[in-house]
PDB file of C-alpha atoms in Angstrom:
ATOM      1  CA  ASP A 138      -2.070  86.731 144.597  1.00  0.00           C
ATOM      2  CA  ALA A 139      -2.004  82.956 145.038  1.00  0.00           C
ATOM      3  CA  GLY A 140      -4.034  82.393 141.893  1.00  0.00           C
ATOM      4  CA  VAL A 141      -7.046  80.132 141.609  1.00  0.00           C
ATOM      5  CA  ILE A 142      -6.878  77.482 144.314  1.00  0.00           C
ATOM      6  CA  GLN A 143      -8.494  74.098 143.889  1.00  0.00           C
ATOM      7  CA  SER A 144      -8.786  71.207 146.285  1.00  0.00           C
ATOM      8  CA  PRO A 145      -8.248  68.355 146.431  1.00  0.00           C
ATOM      9  CA  ARG A 146      -5.519  67.902 143.802  1.00  0.00           C
ATOM     10  CA  HIS A 147      -6.270  64.194 143.610  1.00  0.00           C
ATOM     11  CA  GLU A 148      -9.294  62.221 144.694  1.00  0.00           C
ATOM     12  CA  VAL A 149      -9.835  58.498 144.434  1.00  0.00           C
ATOM     13  CA  THR A 150     -13.243  57.232 145.418  1.00  0.00           C
ATOM     14  CA  GLU A 151     -15.548  54.333 144.865  1.00  0.00           C
ATOM     15  CA  MET A 152     -18.600  54.320 142.684  1.00  0.00           C
ATOM     16  CA  GLY A 153     -21.640  55.646 144.496  1.00  0.00           C
ATOM     17  CA  GLN A 154     -19.734  57.938 146.831  1.00  0.00           C
ATOM     18  CA  GLU A 155     -20.264  61.675 147.002  1.00  0.00           C
ATOM     19  CA  VAL A 156     -17.454  63.857 145.682  1.00  0.00           C
ATOM     20  CA  THR A 157     -17.007  67.537 146.437  1.00  0.00           C
ATOM     21  CA  LEU A 158     -14.473  69.661 144.582  1.00  0.00           C
ATOM     22  CA  ARG A 159     -13.615  73.111 145.856  1.00  0.00           C
ATOM     23  CA  CYS A 160     -12.422  76.305 144.271  1.00  0.00           C
ATOM     24  CA  LYS A 161     -11.258  79.682 145.514  1.00  0.00           C
ATOM     25  CA  PRO A 162     -11.125  82.219 142.666  1.00  0.00           C
ATOM     26  CA  ILE A 163      -8.799  85.173 142.424  1.00  0.00           C
ATOM     27  CA  SER A 164      -9.970  88.032 144.582  1.00  0.00           C
ATOM     28  CA  GLY A 165     -11.877  90.609 142.553  1.00  0.00           C
ATOM     29  CA  HIS A 166     -12.782  88.242 139.748  1.00  0.00           C
ATOM     30  CA  ASP A 167     -16.514  88.189 139.116  1.00  0.00           C
ATOM     31  CA  TYR A 168     -16.674  85.207 136.743  1.00  0.00           C
ATOM     32  CA  LEU A 169     -16.030  81.620 137.735  1.00  0.00           C
ATOM     33  CA  PHE A 170     -16.021  78.627 135.404  1.00  0.00           C
ATOM     34  CA  TRP A 171     -15.949  74.877 135.959  1.00  0.00           C
ATOM     35  CA  TYR A 172     -14.457  72.742 133.171  1.00  0.00           C
ATOM     36  CA  ARG A 173     -13.997  69.000 132.852  1.00  0.00           C
ATOM     37  CA  GLN A 174     -11.108  67.541 130.860  1.00  0.00           C
ATOM     38  CA  THR A 175     -11.033  64.018 129.441  1.00  0.00           C
ATOM     39  CA  MET A 176      -9.085  62.430 126.619  1.00  0.00           C
ATOM     40  CA  MET A 177     -12.228  61.719 124.655  1.00  0.00           C
ATOM     41  CA  ARG A 178     -14.066  65.029 125.068  1.00  0.00           C
ATOM     42  CA  GLY A 179     -11.291  67.521 125.681  1.00  0.00           C
ATOM     43  CA  LEU A 180     -12.166  70.573 127.793  1.00  0.00           C
ATOM     44  CA  GLU A 181     -15.892  70.829 128.409  1.00  0.00           C
ATOM     45  CA  LEU A 182     -17.524  73.802 130.094  1.00  0.00           C
ATOM     46  CA  LEU A 183     -19.822  72.520 132.805  1.00  0.00           C
ATOM     47  CA  ILE A 184     -21.170  75.707 134.373  1.00  0.00           C
ATOM     48  CA  TYR A 185     -20.210  79.309 134.957  1.00  0.00           C
ATOM     49  CA  PHE A 186     -21.135  81.975 137.465  1.00  0.00           C
ATOM     50  CA  ASN A 187     -21.217  85.741 137.330  1.00  0.00           C
ATOM     51  CA  ASN A 188     -21.290  87.589 140.645  1.00  0.00           C
ATOM     52  CA  ASN A 189     -22.043  84.265 142.380  1.00  0.00           C
ATOM     53  CA  VAL A 190     -25.106  83.610 140.196  1.00  0.00           C
ATOM     54  CA  PRO A 191     -25.151  80.574 137.876  1.00  0.00           C
ATOM     55  CA  ILE A 192     -25.518  81.871 134.335  1.00  0.00           C
ATOM     56  CA  ASP A 193     -25.254  78.776 132.157  1.00  0.00           C
ATOM     57  CA  ASP A 194     -25.328  75.213 133.436  1.00  0.00           C
ATOM     58  CA  SER A 195     -26.155  73.606 130.100  1.00  0.00           C
ATOM     59  CA  GLY A 196     -22.884  71.695 130.204  1.00  0.00           C
ATOM     60  CA  MET A 197     -23.654  69.901 133.435  1.00  0.00           C
ATOM     61  CA  PRO A 198     -23.936  66.282 132.281  1.00  0.00           C
ATOM     62  CA  GLU A 199     -26.814  65.164 134.492  1.00  0.00           C
ATOM     63  CA  ASP A 200     -28.601  65.682 137.752  1.00  0.00           C
ATOM     64  CA  ARG A 201     -25.853  63.944 139.654  1.00  0.00           C
ATOM     65  CA  PHE A 202     -23.768  67.079 139.162  1.00  0.00           C
ATOM     66  CA  SER A 203     -24.427  70.278 141.062  1.00  0.00           C
ATOM     67  CA  ALA A 204     -22.448  73.470 141.626  1.00  0.00           C
ATOM     68  CA  LYS A 205     -22.781  76.298 144.067  1.00  0.00           C
ATOM     69  CA  MET A 206     -21.128  79.606 144.727  1.00  0.00           C
ATOM     70  CA  PRO A 207     -22.257  80.824 148.147  1.00  0.00           C
ATOM     71  CA  ASN A 208     -19.948  83.844 148.060  1.00  0.00           C
ATOM     72  CA  ALA A 209     -17.393  85.572 145.864  1.00  0.00           C
ATOM     73  CA  SER A 210     -14.478  83.585 147.241  1.00  0.00           C
ATOM     74  CA  PHE A 211     -15.732  80.013 147.162  1.00  0.00           C
ATOM     75  CA  SER A 212     -17.384  77.535 144.830  1.00  0.00           C
ATOM     76  CA  THR A 213     -18.071  73.810 144.953  1.00  0.00           C
ATOM     77  CA  LEU A 214     -18.786  71.176 142.349  1.00  0.00           C
ATOM     78  CA  LYS A 215     -20.510  68.119 143.747  1.00  0.00           C
ATOM     79  CA  ILE A 216     -21.098  64.730 142.182  1.00  0.00           C
ATOM     80  CA  GLN A 217     -23.566  62.456 143.936  1.00  0.00           C
ATOM     81  CA  PRO A 218     -23.508  59.553 143.347  1.00  0.00           C
ATOM     82  CA  SER A 219     -20.224  59.295 141.479  1.00  0.00           C
ATOM     83  CA  GLU A 220     -19.683  56.871 138.596  1.00  0.00           C
ATOM     84  CA  PRO A 221     -16.522  55.603 136.880  1.00  0.00           C
ATOM     85  CA  ARG A 222     -17.306  57.683 133.782  1.00  0.00           C
ATOM     86  CA  ASP A 223     -16.958  60.814 135.925  1.00  0.00           C
ATOM     87  CA  SER A 224     -13.224  60.164 136.152  1.00  0.00           C
ATOM     88  CA  ALA A 225     -11.538  63.264 134.731  1.00  0.00           C
ATOM     89  CA  VAL A 226      -9.593  66.368 135.618  1.00  0.00           C
ATOM     90  CA  TYR A 227     -11.865  69.147 136.813  1.00  0.00           C
ATOM     91  CA  PHE A 228     -10.648  72.708 136.390  1.00  0.00           C
ATOM     92  CA  CYS A 229     -11.888  75.865 137.986  1.00  0.00           C
ATOM     93  CA  ALA A 230     -11.052  79.185 136.314  1.00  0.00           C
ATOM     94  CA  SER A 231     -11.845  82.785 137.070  1.00  0.00           C
ATOM     95  CA  THR A 232     -11.656  86.150 135.381  1.00  0.00           C
ATOM     96  CA  SER A 233     -13.057  89.628 135.317  1.00  0.00           C
ATOM     97  CA  TRP A 234     -14.350  90.619 131.919  1.00  0.00           C
ATOM     98  CA  ALA A 235     -13.959  94.371 131.672  1.00  0.00           C
ATOM     99  CA  GLY A 236     -16.453  96.365 129.662  1.00  0.00           C
ATOM    100  CA  GLY A 237     -15.962  97.720 126.185  1.00  0.00           C
ATOM    101  CA  PRO A 238     -14.479  96.267 123.004  1.00  0.00           C
ATOM    102  CA  SER A 239     -11.279  95.169 124.675  1.00  0.00           C
ATOM    103  CA  GLY A 240     -13.008  93.529 127.582  1.00  0.00           C
ATOM    104  CA  ALA A 241     -11.583  90.073 127.319  1.00  0.00           C
ATOM    105  CA  ASN A 242      -9.198  89.606 130.161  1.00  0.00           C
ATOM    106  CA  VAL A 243      -7.207  86.517 130.894  1.00  0.00           C
ATOM    107  CA  LEU A 244      -9.009  83.407 132.103  1.00  0.00           C
ATOM    108  CA  THR A 245      -6.855  82.091 134.950  1.00  0.00           C
ATOM    109  CA  PHE A 246      -7.042  78.397 135.734  1.00  0.00           C
ATOM    110  CA  GLY A 247      -6.464  76.494 138.918  1.00  0.00           C
ATOM    111  CA  ALA A 248      -4.182  73.459 138.957  1.00  0.00           C
ATOM    112  CA  GLY A 249      -7.116  71.088 138.529  1.00  0.00           C
ATOM    113  CA  SER A 250      -8.547  68.226 140.580  1.00  0.00           C
ATOM    114  CA  ARG A 251      -7.925  64.765 139.214  1.00  0.00           C
ATOM    115  CA  LEU A 252     -10.857  62.529 140.083  1.00  0.00           C
ATOM    116  CA  THR A 253     -10.735  58.755 139.798  1.00  0.00           C
ATOM    117  CA  VAL A 254     -13.912  56.813 140.459  1.00  0.00           C
ATOM    118  CA  LEU A 255     -13.351  53.075 140.859  1.00  0.00           C
TER     119      LEU A 255
ATOM    120  CA  ALA B 293     -23.458  77.132 118.269  1.00  0.00           C
ATOM    121  CA  GLN B 294     -19.879  78.281 118.410  1.00  0.00           C
ATOM    122  CA  THR B 295     -17.346  75.600 117.539  1.00  0.00           C
ATOM    123  CA  VAL B 296     -13.582  75.479 117.610  1.00  0.00           C
ATOM    124  CA  THR B 297     -11.754  72.891 115.521  1.00  0.00           C
ATOM    125  CA  GLN B 298      -8.146  71.845 115.835  1.00  0.00           C
ATOM    126  CA  SER B 299      -7.436  69.418 113.030  1.00  0.00           C
ATOM    127  CA  GLN B 300      -4.007  68.240 114.202  1.00  0.00           C
ATOM    128  CA  PRO B 301      -4.320  65.891 117.200  1.00  0.00           C
ATOM    129  CA  GLU B 302      -0.554  65.485 117.507  1.00  0.00           C
ATOM    130  CA  MET B 303       2.636  66.947 116.025  1.00  0.00           C
ATOM    131  CA  SER B 304       6.367  66.490 116.467  1.00  0.00           C
ATOM    132  CA  VAL B 305       9.180  68.827 115.430  1.00  0.00           C
ATOM    133  CA  GLN B 306      12.878  69.107 116.083  1.00  0.00           C
ATOM    134  CA  GLU B 307      14.183  71.613 118.560  1.00  0.00           C
ATOM    135  CA  ALA B 308      14.875  75.048 117.011  1.00  0.00           C
ATOM    136  CA  GLU B 309      12.444  74.459 114.158  1.00  0.00           C
ATOM    137  CA  THR B 310       9.336  76.502 113.493  1.00  0.00           C
ATOM    138  CA  VAL B 311       5.943  74.868 113.898  1.00  0.00           C
ATOM    139  CA  THR B 312       2.426  76.035 113.091  1.00  0.00           C
ATOM    140  CA  LEU B 313      -0.679  74.771 114.866  1.00  0.00           C
ATOM    141  CA  SER B 314      -4.019  75.157 113.101  1.00  0.00           C
ATOM    142  CA  CYS B 315      -7.352  76.323 114.465  1.00  0.00           C
ATOM    143  CA  THR B 316     -10.633  77.175 112.792  1.00  0.00           C
ATOM    144  CA  TYR B 317     -13.807  78.427 114.394  1.00  0.00           C
ATOM    145  CA  ASP B 318     -17.384  79.072 113.483  1.00  0.00           C
ATOM    146  CA  THR B 319     -19.331  82.194 114.362  1.00  0.00           C
ATOM    147  CA  SER B 320     -21.762  84.643 112.835  1.00  0.00           C
ATOM    148  CA  GLU B 321     -20.637  87.484 115.080  1.00  0.00           C
ATOM    149  CA  SER B 322     -17.983  90.097 114.366  1.00  0.00           C
ATOM    150  CA  ASN B 323     -16.962  90.950 117.924  1.00  0.00           C
ATOM    151  CA  TYR B 324     -15.049  88.117 119.523  1.00  0.00           C
ATOM    152  CA  TYR B 325     -11.723  87.075 120.995  1.00  0.00           C
ATOM    153  CA  LEU B 326      -9.390  84.185 120.314  1.00  0.00           C
ATOM    154  CA  PHE B 327      -6.829  82.594 122.572  1.00  0.00           C
ATOM    155  CA  TRP B 328      -4.137  79.958 122.607  1.00  0.00           C
ATOM    156  CA  TYR B 329      -3.544  78.148 125.871  1.00  0.00           C
ATOM    157  CA  LYS B 330      -0.694  75.794 126.659  1.00  0.00           C
ATOM    158  CA  GLN B 331      -0.975  72.800 128.987  1.00  0.00           C
ATOM    159  CA  PRO B 332       2.417  71.250 129.815  1.00  0.00           C
ATOM    160  CA  PRO B 333       2.708  67.866 131.555  1.00  0.00           C
ATOM    161  CA  SER B 334       2.234  69.670 134.852  1.00  0.00           C
ATOM    162  CA  ARG B 335      -1.415  70.063 133.784  1.00  0.00           C
ATOM    163  CA  GLN B 336      -1.469  73.818 134.451  1.00  0.00           C
ATOM    164  CA  MET B 337      -3.320  75.842 131.806  1.00  0.00           C
ATOM    165  CA  ILE B 338      -1.261  78.839 130.702  1.00  0.00           C
ATOM    166  CA  LEU B 339      -2.323  81.630 128.364  1.00  0.00           C
ATOM    167  CA  VAL B 340       0.086  81.891 125.440  1.00  0.00           C
ATOM    168  CA  ILE B 341      -1.463  84.632 123.329  1.00  0.00           C
ATOM    169  CA  ARG B 342      -4.759  86.344 122.600  1.00  0.00           C
ATOM    170  CA  GLN B 343      -6.263  88.228 119.667  1.00  0.00           C
ATOM    171  CA  GLU B 344      -9.177  90.629 119.467  1.00  0.00           C
ATOM    172  CA  ALA B 345     -11.177  90.112 116.279  1.00  0.00           C
ATOM    173  CA  TYR B 346     -11.507  93.840 115.633  1.00  0.00           C
ATOM    174  CA  LYS B 347      -7.715  94.205 115.459  1.00  0.00           C
ATOM    175  CA  GLN B 348      -6.224  93.494 112.057  1.00  0.00           C
ATOM    176  CA  GLN B 349      -2.683  93.239 113.344  1.00  0.00           C
ATOM    177  CA  ASN B 350      -1.608  89.749 114.320  1.00  0.00           C
ATOM    178  CA  ALA B 351      -0.678  89.338 117.973  1.00  0.00           C
ATOM    179  CA  THR B 352       2.860  88.345 118.930  1.00  0.00           C
ATOM    180  CA  GLU B 353       4.465  87.306 122.217  1.00  0.00           C
ATOM    181  CA  ASN B 354       8.193  86.693 121.886  1.00  0.00           C
ATOM    182  CA  ARG B 355       8.572  83.428 119.921  1.00  0.00           C
ATOM    183  CA  PHE B 356       4.803  82.988 119.614  1.00  0.00           C
ATOM    184  CA  SER B 357       2.732  84.666 116.923  1.00  0.00           C
ATOM    185  CA  VAL B 358      -0.626  84.131 115.312  1.00  0.00           C
ATOM    186  CA  ASN B 359      -1.925  84.269 111.775  1.00  0.00           C
ATOM    187  CA  PHE B 360      -5.462  85.571 112.135  1.00  0.00           C
ATOM    188  CA  GLN B 361      -7.535  85.263 108.965  1.00  0.00           C
ATOM    189  CA  LYS B 362     -10.945  86.649 109.886  1.00  0.00           C
ATOM    190  CA  ALA B 363     -12.697  85.927 106.594  1.00  0.00           C
ATOM    191  CA  ALA B 364     -11.498  82.347 106.640  1.00  0.00           C
ATOM    192  CA  LYS B 365     -12.217  82.039 110.388  1.00  0.00           C
ATOM    193  CA  SER B 366      -8.728  80.744 110.927  1.00  0.00           C
ATOM    194  CA  PHE B 367      -6.416  81.384 113.864  1.00  0.00           C
ATOM    195  CA  SER B 368      -3.108  79.528 113.662  1.00  0.00           C
ATOM    196  CA  LEU B 369      -0.263  79.661 116.183  1.00  0.00           C
ATOM    197  CA  LYS B 370       3.338  79.822 115.050  1.00  0.00           C
ATOM    198  CA  ILE B 371       6.124  78.877 117.418  1.00  0.00           C
ATOM    199  CA  SER B 372       9.553  80.001 116.228  1.00  0.00           C
ATOM    200  CA  ASP B 373      12.850  78.542 117.420  1.00  0.00           C
ATOM    201  CA  SER B 374      10.984  75.819 119.298  1.00  0.00           C
ATOM    202  CA  GLN B 375      12.369  74.720 122.647  1.00  0.00           C
ATOM    203  CA  LEU B 376      12.035  71.519 124.639  1.00  0.00           C
ATOM    204  CA  GLY B 377       9.914  73.433 127.150  1.00  0.00           C
ATOM    205  CA  ASP B 378       7.338  74.061 124.440  1.00  0.00           C
ATOM    206  CA  THR B 379       6.328  70.399 124.632  1.00  0.00           C
ATOM    207  CA  ALA B 380       2.697  70.568 125.726  1.00  0.00           C
ATOM    208  CA  MET B 381      -0.926  70.324 124.727  1.00  0.00           C
ATOM    209  CA  TYR B 382      -2.070  73.491 122.959  1.00  0.00           C
ATOM    210  CA  PHE B 383      -5.686  74.600 123.018  1.00  0.00           C
ATOM    211  CA  CYS B 384      -7.332  77.148 120.778  1.00  0.00           C
ATOM    212  CA  ALA B 385     -10.216  78.993 122.465  1.00  0.00           C
ATOM    213  CA  PHE B 386     -12.968  81.393 121.454  1.00  0.00           C
ATOM    214  CA  LEU B 387     -15.044  83.987 123.297  1.00  0.00           C
ATOM    215  CA  GLU B 388     -18.026  85.910 121.937  1.00  0.00           C
ATOM    216  CA  ARG B 389     -18.666  88.868 124.241  1.00  0.00           C
ATOM    217  CA  ASN B 390     -21.935  90.018 122.679  1.00  0.00           C
ATOM    218  CA  ARG B 391     -23.494  86.591 122.973  1.00  0.00           C
ATOM    219  CA  ASP B 392     -22.327  85.294 126.314  1.00  0.00           C
ATOM    220  CA  ASP B 393     -19.244  85.287 128.434  1.00  0.00           C
ATOM    221  CA  LYS B 394     -18.011  81.735 128.136  1.00  0.00           C
ATOM    222  CA  ILE B 395     -14.847  80.530 126.481  1.00  0.00           C
ATOM    223  CA  ILE B 396     -15.129  77.490 124.231  1.00  0.00           C
ATOM    224  CA  PHE B 397     -12.049  75.321 123.714  1.00  0.00           C
ATOM    225  CA  GLY B 398     -10.935  73.120 120.858  1.00  0.00           C
ATOM    226  CA  LYS B 399      -9.877  69.538 121.549  1.00  0.00           C
ATOM    227  CA  GLY B 400      -6.206  70.434 121.502  1.00  0.00           C
ATOM    228  CA  THR B 401      -3.004  69.589 119.646  1.00  0.00           C
ATOM    229  CA  ARG B 402      -0.325  67.625 121.444  1.00  0.00           C
ATOM    230  CA  LEU B 403       3.053  69.059 120.459  1.00  0.00           C
ATOM    231  CA  HIS B 404       6.320  67.197 120.995  1.00  0.00           C
ATOM    232  CA  ILE B 405       9.610  69.065 120.641  1.00  0.00           C
ATOM    233  CA  LEU B 406      12.350  66.540 119.912  1.00  0.00           C
ATOM    234  CA  PRO B 407      15.981  67.070 120.983  1.00  0.00           C
TER     235      PRO B 407
END
């Protein structure tokens, strides 16, 4: 398996532009997470999906951020319009939590998308 | 709300020494899981070790081991015989399965292994 695949690896854009980050989870994983990493805030959970359905989006900073998962193999995180304070590394991660007391499987991360908004 | 606290923002040790990274968490539940992730300069997040709260035995993975103190809500990571390749950011993480399915991360400890 190629792991979790994110694109682009790097994105530089100007304030006000739309940014779309993409993620392909590991096949068979039914949970997908979007995290944002900054020096100040560390790793923040933005939103997560289970079976393509958004379960908790309480971490999405504001209405400029939106995420979709149209099918089990693809998710997007969109920022419109982008602002300099959105500059960060955005990680996608996926897993399959099995049932029962030992149901915590490994959360596998993609390589991240580094976003710079000028 | 669940919280994960890593009180050491940065540490440095000499190669071959043993180092312990601290982590505390807050929860009212008894069924949960704890993890340590490593993020080297390459930025890739890599699972180092995990611990189920219902297991009393501390998890070990080669040179990496944990000291899990459930009553104290403490979950420290010990790295023995440290190597230059251990230089990385280390994140403690927490998952409560009965409550929801999201992993919460601490702010991390930046570890430097010195030659």
